[in-house]
mmCIF file of C-alpha atoms in Angstrom:
data_model
loop_
_atom_site.group_PDB
_atom_site.id
_atom_site.type_symbol
_atom_site.label_atom_id
_atom_site.label_comp_id
_atom_site.label_asym_id
_atom_site.label_seq_id
_atom_site.Cartn_x
_atom_site.Cartn_y
_atom_site.Cartn_z
ATOM 1 C CA UNK A 37 83.537 2.118 8.921
ATOM 2 C CA UNK A 38 83.630 4.914 11.369
ATOM 3 C CA UNK A 39 86.377 4.419 13.814
ATOM 4 C CA UNK A 40 86.141 4.892 17.530
ATOM 5 C CA UNK A 41 89.259 7.000 17.841
ATOM 6 C CA UNK A 42 87.519 10.137 16.557
ATOM 7 C CA UNK A 43 84.823 9.771 19.181
ATOM 8 C CA UNK A 44 87.342 9.368 21.968
ATOM 9 C CA UNK A 45 89.334 12.377 20.853
ATOM 10 C CA UNK A 46 86.192 14.412 20.380
ATOM 11 C CA UNK A 47 85.045 13.485 23.847
ATOM 12 C CA UNK A 48 88.380 14.605 25.263
ATOM 13 C CA UNK A 49 88.138 17.919 23.465
ATOM 14 C CA UNK A 50 84.637 18.334 24.774
ATOM 15 C CA UNK A 51 85.889 17.998 28.338
ATOM 16 C CA UNK A 52 88.792 20.304 27.639
ATOM 17 C CA UNK A 53 86.510 22.923 26.232
ATOM 18 C CA UNK A 54 83.863 22.754 28.929
ATOM 19 C CA UNK A 55 86.445 22.901 31.690
ATOM 20 C CA UNK A 56 88.616 25.560 30.148
ATOM 21 C CA UNK A 57 85.875 28.107 29.663
ATOM 22 C CA UNK A 58 85.224 28.320 33.361
ATOM 23 C CA UNK A 59 87.327 28.789 36.444
ATOM 24 C CA UNK A 60 87.533 26.280 39.185
ATOM 25 C CA UNK A 61 85.251 26.086 42.146
ATOM 26 C CA UNK A 62 82.756 23.694 43.568
ATOM 27 C CA UNK A 63 79.647 25.221 42.010
ATOM 28 C CA UNK A 64 81.387 25.734 38.698
ATOM 29 C CA UNK A 65 82.400 22.090 38.656
ATOM 30 C CA UNK A 66 78.821 21.079 39.260
ATOM 31 C CA UNK A 67 77.690 23.272 36.414
ATOM 32 C CA UNK A 68 80.228 21.741 34.058
ATOM 33 C CA UNK A 69 79.078 18.279 34.953
ATOM 34 C CA UNK A 70 75.508 19.351 34.266
ATOM 35 C CA UNK A 71 76.484 20.794 30.913
ATOM 36 C CA UNK A 72 78.217 17.600 29.860
ATOM 37 C CA UNK A 73 75.363 15.533 31.160
ATOM 38 C CA UNK A 74 72.862 17.546 29.171
ATOM 39 C CA UNK A 75 74.873 17.145 25.988
ATOM 40 C CA UNK A 76 74.979 13.429 26.591
ATOM 41 C CA UNK A 77 71.266 13.410 27.224
ATOM 42 C CA UNK A 78 70.501 14.839 23.823
ATOM 43 C CA UNK A 79 72.873 12.427 22.111
ATOM 44 C CA UNK A 80 71.394 9.468 23.989
ATOM 45 C CA UNK A 81 67.921 10.466 22.895
ATOM 46 C CA UNK A 82 68.961 10.630 19.273
ATOM 47 C CA UNK A 83 70.821 7.332 19.374
ATOM 48 C CA UNK A 84 67.998 5.359 20.927
ATOM 49 C CA UNK A 85 65.573 6.857 18.488
ATOM 50 C CA UNK A 86 67.714 5.576 15.639
ATOM 51 C CA UNK A 87 68.403 2.188 17.201
ATOM 52 C CA UNK A 88 64.896 1.169 18.121
ATOM 53 C CA UNK A 89 62.970 2.362 15.140
ATOM 54 C CA UNK A 90 62.424 -1.181 13.870
ATOM 55 C CA UNK A 91 62.187 -3.093 17.107
ATOM 56 C CA UNK A 92 59.168 -4.377 18.959
ATOM 57 C CA UNK A 93 57.846 -2.620 22.020
ATOM 58 C CA UNK A 94 59.609 -3.425 25.270
ATOM 59 C CA UNK A 95 57.483 -5.332 27.672
ATOM 60 C CA UNK A 96 58.642 -3.823 30.940
ATOM 61 C CA UNK A 97 61.237 -1.734 32.693
ATOM 62 C CA UNK A 98 63.639 -4.635 33.085
ATOM 63 C CA UNK A 99 63.437 -5.310 29.396
ATOM 64 C CA UNK A 100 64.394 -1.703 28.735
ATOM 65 C CA UNK A 101 67.341 -1.964 31.111
ATOM 66 C CA UNK A 102 68.514 -5.123 29.383
ATOM 67 C CA UNK A 103 68.388 -3.320 26.102
ATOM 68 C CA UNK A 104 70.543 -0.542 27.540
ATOM 69 C CA UNK A 105 73.053 -3.036 28.933
ATOM 70 C CA UNK A 106 73.343 -5.066 25.761
ATOM 71 C CA UNK A 107 72.560 -3.290 22.549
ATOM 72 C CA UNK A 108 73.010 0.299 23.613
ATOM 73 C CA UNK A 109 76.279 -0.355 25.423
ATOM 74 C CA UNK A 110 77.633 -2.446 22.577
ATOM 75 C CA UNK A 111 76.810 0.281 20.149
ATOM 76 C CA UNK A 112 78.413 3.047 22.154
ATOM 77 C CA UNK A 113 81.214 1.331 24.051
ATOM 78 C CA UNK A 114 81.819 -1.823 22.005
ATOM 79 C CA UNK A 115 81.064 -4.200 24.843
ATOM 80 C CA UNK A 116 78.210 -5.225 27.064
ATOM 81 C CA UNK A 117 77.706 -4.210 30.644
ATOM 82 C CA UNK A 118 79.425 -6.805 32.800
ATOM 83 C CA UNK A 119 76.961 -6.891 35.602
ATOM 84 C CA UNK A 120 73.421 -5.636 36.082
ATOM 85 C CA UNK A 121 71.863 -5.603 39.516
ATOM 86 C CA UNK A 122 68.586 -4.298 40.791
ATOM 87 C CA UNK A 123 66.676 -4.094 44.044
ATOM 88 C CA UNK A 124 63.394 -4.414 42.097
ATOM 89 C CA UNK A 125 62.340 -1.073 43.481
ATOM 90 C CA UNK A 126 63.551 1.106 40.710
ATOM 91 C CA UNK A 127 67.272 1.121 41.375
ATOM 92 C CA UNK A 128 69.629 -0.513 38.918
ATOM 93 C CA UNK A 129 73.375 -0.765 39.117
ATOM 94 C CA UNK A 130 75.231 -1.255 35.862
ATOM 95 C CA UNK A 131 78.813 -2.307 36.237
ATOM 96 C CA UNK A 132 81.373 -2.032 33.512
ATOM 97 C CA UNK A 133 84.723 -3.550 34.428
ATOM 98 C CA UNK A 134 86.607 -1.818 31.699
ATOM 99 C CA UNK A 135 84.887 1.397 30.827
ATOM 100 C CA UNK A 136 86.003 2.577 27.428
ATOM 101 C CA UNK A 137 86.367 6.261 28.191
ATOM 102 C CA UNK A 138 88.553 5.534 31.214
ATOM 103 C CA UNK A 139 90.710 2.905 29.578
ATOM 104 C CA UNK A 140 93.168 5.518 28.299
ATOM 105 C CA UNK A 141 93.880 6.768 31.792
ATOM 106 C CA UNK A 142 96.281 5.295 34.260
ATOM 107 C CA UNK A 143 94.876 2.301 36.101
ATOM 108 C CA UNK A 144 96.423 3.514 39.330
ATOM 109 C CA UNK A 145 95.080 6.070 41.727
ATOM 110 C CA UNK A 146 96.782 8.993 40.059
ATOM 111 C CA UNK A 147 93.815 10.333 38.109
ATOM 112 C CA UNK A 148 91.019 8.947 40.218
ATOM 113 C CA UNK A 149 89.803 12.420 41.131
ATOM 114 C CA UNK A 150 89.547 13.301 37.438
ATOM 115 C CA UNK A 151 87.321 10.349 36.677
ATOM 116 C CA UNK A 152 83.914 11.970 37.326
ATOM 117 C CA UNK A 153 84.244 14.340 34.420
ATOM 118 C CA UNK A 154 84.888 11.424 32.091
ATOM 119 C CA UNK A 155 81.614 9.887 33.172
ATOM 120 C CA UNK A 156 79.203 12.810 33.059
ATOM 121 C CA UNK A 157 78.611 12.624 29.336
ATOM 122 C CA UNK A 158 77.906 8.905 29.530
ATOM 123 C CA UNK A 159 75.488 9.370 32.414
ATOM 124 C CA UNK A 160 73.633 11.736 30.162
ATOM 125 C CA UNK A 161 73.707 9.211 27.345
ATOM 126 C CA UNK A 162 72.021 6.613 29.513
ATOM 127 C CA UNK A 163 69.488 9.044 30.923
ATOM 128 C CA UNK A 164 68.634 10.351 27.460
ATOM 129 C CA UNK A 165 68.304 6.836 26.109
ATOM 130 C CA UNK A 166 66.004 5.785 28.913
ATOM 131 C CA UNK A 167 63.975 8.945 28.638
ATOM 132 C CA UNK A 168 63.179 8.232 25.012
ATOM 133 C CA UNK A 169 62.053 4.766 25.986
ATOM 134 C CA UNK A 170 59.607 6.280 28.425
ATOM 135 C CA UNK A 171 61.630 5.793 31.579
ATOM 136 C CA UNK A 172 62.430 8.888 33.583
ATOM 137 C CA UNK A 173 65.537 8.467 35.689
ATOM 138 C CA UNK A 174 68.487 9.920 37.509
ATOM 139 C CA UNK A 175 71.824 8.459 36.523
ATOM 140 C CA UNK A 176 74.981 8.787 38.542
ATOM 141 C CA UNK A 177 78.331 7.100 38.222
ATOM 142 C CA UNK A 178 81.173 6.207 40.491
ATOM 143 C CA UNK A 179 84.630 4.795 40.126
ATOM 144 C CA UNK A 180 86.453 3.013 42.870
ATOM 145 C CA UNK A 181 89.160 1.291 40.880
ATOM 146 C CA UNK A 182 90.110 2.399 37.386
ATOM 147 C CA UNK A 183 88.940 1.548 34.784
ATOM 148 C CA UNK A 184 85.949 -0.183 36.342
ATOM 149 C CA UNK A 185 82.911 1.939 36.864
ATOM 150 C CA UNK A 186 79.411 1.663 38.209
ATOM 151 C CA UNK A 187 76.401 3.504 36.896
ATOM 152 C CA UNK A 188 73.476 3.804 39.200
ATOM 153 C CA UNK A 189 70.097 4.345 37.604
ATOM 154 C CA UNK A 190 67.289 5.537 39.820
ATOM 155 C CA UNK A 191 63.946 5.289 38.120
ATOM 156 C CA UNK A 192 61.612 8.185 38.826
ATOM 157 C CA UNK A 193 58.035 7.111 39.147
ATOM 158 C CA UNK A 194 55.801 9.326 37.093
ATOM 159 C CA UNK B 162 63.744 -14.851 22.576
ATOM 160 C CA UNK B 163 62.183 -13.861 19.320
ATOM 161 C CA UNK B 164 62.791 -10.187 19.928
ATOM 162 C CA UNK B 165 66.533 -10.627 20.092
ATOM 163 C CA UNK B 166 66.688 -11.716 16.491
ATOM 164 C CA UNK B 167 64.994 -8.709 14.990
ATOM 165 C CA UNK B 168 67.052 -6.301 17.061
ATOM 166 C CA UNK B 169 69.868 -6.189 14.627
ATOM 167 C CA UNK B 170 71.562 -2.867 14.840
ATOM 168 C CA UNK B 171 74.463 -2.137 12.614
ATOM 169 C CA UNK B 172 76.958 -1.201 15.268
ATOM 170 C CA UNK B 173 79.456 0.351 12.916
ATOM 171 C CA UNK B 174 76.886 2.614 11.425
ATOM 172 C CA UNK B 175 75.551 3.396 14.856
ATOM 173 C CA UNK B 176 78.951 4.303 16.082
ATOM 174 C CA UNK B 177 79.330 6.866 13.350
ATOM 175 C CA UNK B 178 75.982 8.242 14.416
ATOM 176 C CA UNK B 179 77.271 8.517 17.950
ATOM 177 C CA UNK B 180 80.110 10.622 16.619
ATOM 178 C CA UNK B 181 77.815 12.704 14.451
ATOM 179 C CA UNK B 182 75.387 13.360 17.283
ATOM 180 C CA UNK B 183 78.134 14.157 19.762
ATOM 181 C CA UNK B 184 79.630 16.591 17.321
ATOM 182 C CA UNK B 185 76.227 18.147 16.896
ATOM 183 C CA UNK B 186 75.890 18.566 20.639
ATOM 184 C CA UNK B 187 79.277 20.271 20.707
ATOM 185 C CA UNK B 188 78.409 22.726 17.948
ATOM 186 C CA UNK B 189 75.111 23.482 19.643
ATOM 187 C CA UNK B 190 76.934 24.237 22.866
ATOM 188 C CA UNK B 191 79.428 26.477 21.095
ATOM 189 C CA UNK B 192 76.638 28.378 19.387
ATOM 190 C CA UNK B 193 75.107 28.974 22.788
ATOM 191 C CA UNK B 194 78.391 30.078 24.315
ATOM 192 C CA UNK B 195 79.558 32.424 21.581
ATOM 193 C CA UNK B 196 77.808 35.409 20.145
ATOM 194 C CA UNK B 197 78.897 35.135 16.556
ATOM 195 C CA UNK B 198 79.600 32.381 14.064
ATOM 196 C CA UNK B 199 83.153 33.538 13.441
ATOM 197 C CA UNK B 200 84.079 32.723 17.013
ATOM 198 C CA UNK B 201 82.454 29.325 16.744
ATOM 199 C CA UNK B 202 84.353 28.588 13.543
ATOM 200 C CA UNK B 203 87.596 29.574 15.215
ATOM 201 C CA UNK B 204 86.894 27.439 18.254
ATOM 202 C CA UNK B 205 85.996 24.410 16.120
ATOM 203 C CA UNK B 206 89.205 24.822 14.175
ATOM 204 C CA UNK B 207 91.209 25.000 17.380
ATOM 205 C CA UNK B 208 89.613 21.877 18.782
ATOM 206 C CA UNK B 209 90.165 20.105 15.489
ATOM 207 C CA UNK B 210 93.813 21.071 15.625
ATOM 208 C CA UNK B 211 94.152 19.544 19.087
ATOM 209 C CA UNK B 212 92.559 16.361 17.817
ATOM 210 C CA UNK B 213 94.708 16.326 14.698
ATOM 211 C CA UNK B 214 98.024 16.491 16.522
ATOM 212 C CA UNK B 215 97.037 13.407 18.476
ATOM 213 C CA UNK B 216 95.149 11.575 15.775
ATOM 214 C CA UNK B 217 98.209 11.517 13.522
ATOM 215 C CA UNK B 218 99.965 9.228 15.978
ATOM 216 C CA UNK B 219 97.084 6.817 15.979
ATOM 217 C CA UNK B 220 97.009 6.981 12.204
ATOM 218 C CA UNK B 221 100.712 6.379 11.619
ATOM 219 C CA UNK B 222 100.788 3.558 14.125
ATOM 220 C CA UNK B 223 97.887 1.740 12.554
ATOM 221 C CA UNK B 224 98.324 2.369 8.865
ATOM 222 C CA UNK B 225 102.099 1.742 8.682
ATOM 223 C CA UNK B 226 102.434 4.484 6.120
ATOM 224 C CA UNK B 227 105.821 6.122 5.879
ATOM 225 C CA UNK B 228 106.864 9.580 4.850
ATOM 226 C CA UNK B 229 105.171 10.973 1.748
ATOM 227 C CA UNK B 230 107.424 11.856 -1.166
ATOM 228 C CA UNK B 231 105.325 14.714 -2.458
ATOM 229 C CA UNK B 232 102.095 16.569 -1.910
ATOM 230 C CA UNK B 233 100.240 14.385 -4.403
ATOM 231 C CA UNK B 234 100.991 11.315 -2.383
ATOM 232 C CA UNK B 235 99.892 13.167 0.739
ATOM 233 C CA UNK B 236 96.595 13.970 -0.925
ATOM 234 C CA UNK B 237 96.076 10.328 -1.828
ATOM 235 C CA UNK B 238 96.834 9.102 1.656
ATOM 236 C CA UNK B 239 94.468 11.624 3.193
ATOM 237 C CA UNK B 240 91.596 10.819 0.890
ATOM 238 C CA UNK B 241 91.978 7.085 0.462
ATOM 239 C CA UNK B 242 93.377 5.967 3.786
ATOM 240 C CA UNK B 243 92.747 8.525 6.506
ATOM 241 C CA UNK B 244 89.218 9.596 5.585
ATOM 242 C CA UNK B 245 88.334 5.988 4.944
ATOM 243 C CA UNK B 246 89.694 4.839 8.265
ATOM 244 C CA UNK B 247 88.127 7.499 10.437
ATOM 245 C CA UNK B 248 84.989 8.642 8.680
ATOM 246 C CA UNK B 249 84.283 5.769 6.342
ATOM 247 C CA UNK B 250 84.239 7.877 3.219
ATOM 248 C CA UNK B 251 86.633 8.399 0.346
ATOM 249 C CA UNK B 252 86.600 11.953 -0.976
ATOM 250 C CA UNK B 253 87.864 12.529 -4.486
ATOM 251 C CA UNK B 254 90.980 14.585 -5.053
ATOM 252 C CA UNK B 255 90.578 17.211 -7.760
ATOM 253 C CA UNK B 256 91.417 20.722 -8.941
ATOM 254 C CA UNK B 257 95.161 20.537 -8.700
ATOM 255 C CA UNK B 258 96.900 23.841 -9.124
ATOM 256 C CA UNK B 259 99.506 23.857 -11.938
ATOM 257 C CA UNK B 260 102.300 24.045 -9.399
ATOM 258 C CA UNK B 261 100.954 21.008 -7.611
ATOM 259 C CA UNK B 262 100.778 22.733 -4.256
ATOM 260 C CA UNK B 263 97.031 23.042 -3.962
ATOM 261 C CA UNK B 264 94.128 20.615 -4.329
ATOM 262 C CA UNK B 265 90.531 20.044 -3.340
ATOM 263 C CA UNK B 266 88.882 17.231 -1.459
ATOM 264 C CA UNK B 267 85.338 16.699 -2.674
ATOM 265 C CA UNK B 268 83.124 15.141 -0.030
ATOM 266 C CA UNK B 269 80.005 13.576 -1.438
ATOM 267 C CA UNK B 270 78.447 12.770 1.866
ATOM 268 C CA UNK B 271 79.960 14.374 4.878
ATOM 269 C CA UNK B 272 79.096 12.164 7.858
ATOM 270 C CA UNK B 273 79.339 15.088 10.258
ATOM 271 C CA UNK B 274 76.253 16.708 8.800
ATOM 272 C CA UNK B 275 73.991 13.665 8.628
ATOM 273 C CA UNK B 276 71.144 15.105 10.657
ATOM 274 C CA UNK B 277 71.885 18.776 10.308
ATOM 275 C CA UNK B 278 70.030 21.736 8.940
ATOM 276 C CA UNK B 279 71.464 25.173 9.469
ATOM 277 C CA UNK B 280 68.999 27.743 10.744
ATOM 278 C CA UNK B 281 68.885 31.027 8.837
ATOM 279 C CA UNK B 282 70.630 33.020 11.524
ATOM 280 C CA UNK B 283 73.790 30.945 11.272
ATOM 281 C CA UNK B 284 74.577 31.558 7.638
ATOM 282 C CA UNK B 285 78.282 32.100 8.244
ATOM 283 C CA UNK B 286 78.777 29.085 10.458
ATOM 284 C CA UNK B 287 81.161 26.560 8.931
ATOM 285 C CA UNK B 288 79.589 23.559 10.558
ATOM 286 C CA UNK B 289 82.304 20.993 9.845
ATOM 287 C CA UNK B 290 85.202 23.350 10.473
ATOM 288 C CA UNK B 291 86.632 20.848 12.937
ATOM 289 C CA UNK B 292 87.854 18.839 9.944
ATOM 290 C CA UNK B 293 90.063 21.720 8.791
ATOM 291 C CA UNK B 294 91.703 21.861 12.167
ATOM 292 C CA UNK B 295 92.222 18.113 12.234
ATOM 293 C CA UNK B 296 93.917 18.121 8.826
ATOM 294 C CA UNK B 297 96.095 21.111 9.684
ATOM 295 C CA UNK B 298 97.136 19.690 13.046
ATOM 296 C CA UNK B 299 97.884 16.238 11.721
ATOM 297 C CA UNK B 300 99.966 17.492 8.808
ATOM 298 C CA UNK B 301 101.879 19.880 11.023
ATOM 299 C CA UNK B 302 103.103 16.901 13.008
ATOM 300 C CA UNK B 303 104.635 15.453 9.860
ATOM 301 C CA UNK B 304 106.424 18.717 9.064
ATOM 302 C CA UNK B 305 103.952 20.173 6.625
ATOM 303 C CA UNK B 306 102.417 23.576 7.056
ATOM 304 C CA UNK B 307 99.150 23.536 5.155
ATOM 305 C CA UNK B 308 96.290 25.959 4.794
ATOM 306 C CA UNK B 309 92.928 24.201 4.989
ATOM 307 C CA UNK B 310 89.522 25.721 4.487
ATOM 308 C CA UNK B 311 86.033 24.955 3.256
ATOM 309 C CA UNK B 312 85.498 26.339 -0.239
ATOM 310 C CA UNK B 313 81.995 24.970 -0.632
ATOM 311 C CA UNK B 314 79.536 23.408 1.751
ATOM 312 C CA UNK B 315 76.280 21.620 0.994
ATOM 313 C CA UNK B 316 74.876 22.921 4.255
ATOM 314 C CA UNK B 317 75.101 26.428 2.889
ATOM 315 C CA UNK B 318 73.453 25.615 -0.395
ATOM 316 C CA UNK B 319 76.391 24.516 -2.547
ATOM 317 C CA UNK B 320 76.135 21.368 -4.629
ATOM 318 C CA UNK B 321 79.161 19.714 -3.108
ATOM 319 C CA UNK B 322 81.329 20.012 -0.061
ATOM 320 C CA UNK B 323 84.826 21.033 -0.984
ATOM 321 C CA UNK B 324 87.839 21.297 1.281
ATOM 322 C CA UNK B 325 90.652 23.292 -0.263
ATOM 323 C CA UNK B 326 94.166 22.463 0.869
ATOM 324 C CA UNK B 327 97.208 24.567 0.100
ATOM 325 C CA UNK B 328 100.749 23.568 0.852
ATOM 326 C CA UNK B 329 102.636 26.433 2.484
ATOM 327 C CA UNK B 330 106.035 25.104 3.424
ATOM 328 C CA UNK B 331 108.012 22.306 4.924
ATOM 329 C CA UNK B 332 108.613 22.776 8.588
ATOM 330 C CA UNK B 333 112.308 22.393 9.272
ATOM 331 C CA UNK B 334 113.235 20.326 12.214
ATOM 332 C CA UNK B 335 114.653 22.768 14.681
ATOM 333 C CA UNK B 336 117.566 21.687 16.703
ATOM 334 C CA UNK B 337 117.490 23.234 20.138
ATOM 335 C CA UNK B 338 119.692 26.315 20.303
ATOM 336 C CA UNK B 339 123.336 25.524 20.896
ATOM 337 C CA UNK B 340 122.831 21.855 20.123
ATOM 338 C CA UNK B 341 124.952 20.900 17.151
#
């Protein structure tokens, strides 16, 4: 059994590394987020490829999103998404009330401004996963109260 | 919901793949950022060290293992408990030096390299060097200075993956100056 602690620690080191190699600044911060997101993207692609190799074809976009909320999330974060909402026009909001990568941080407001960097990699994961299922998207995340977090998926029509 | 039933994914196995893939993404990034493999190796070791010094706490808290009496016991705990707990494998402990201060961990299947093939231009890259750092960092926190390095690596054409560990010294607990 591979434990989840190594992944959490590795993820922390990843952030450390990406943020240490550059100085602060608005553009630099954006670039770091992009870097993390891209790494996540590649990992998400690989994971979905491995997970779905024996499953039947998904019937529509919603089916794909359900897969992401259930199986994908369970595999990566050990729980399902708590709430999935959509406007049926290509925007989905995935809410996780206790996001695993934030659960080690204080639940108060103290580190709220640090939260975005803990989410970038996961945004990439979702985007990469969707992309390999034939859904092109933009994924963003926001945190209002730790450790709950909302991922917004905007489907790009091809 | 017939589809639901055939969507059985082994989540434990998948989770190790998440780790493997994430690690791969990290190494890829490092290879992009640094010119030569030596630098990448060093960086991986450093990051491993940082993980090790924190992982040991998690390990001690969960395994309820006390202080090791000698280096042989340490070797056993590393191979049979720690590797099992975190990577799901049990390396064999071999090649003890006569003095009992040096041994090898033989990894039959290193989960970090599951989907990896080294390109020709990275022949000196020690792909799993993070592990060395983790071991060094973790042992340092229990007052053991140990030298850890890869002696053989299947990625570079060897038959097995071998991590060589050498005990250097016990780290004395330093009292702060002037504190009797």
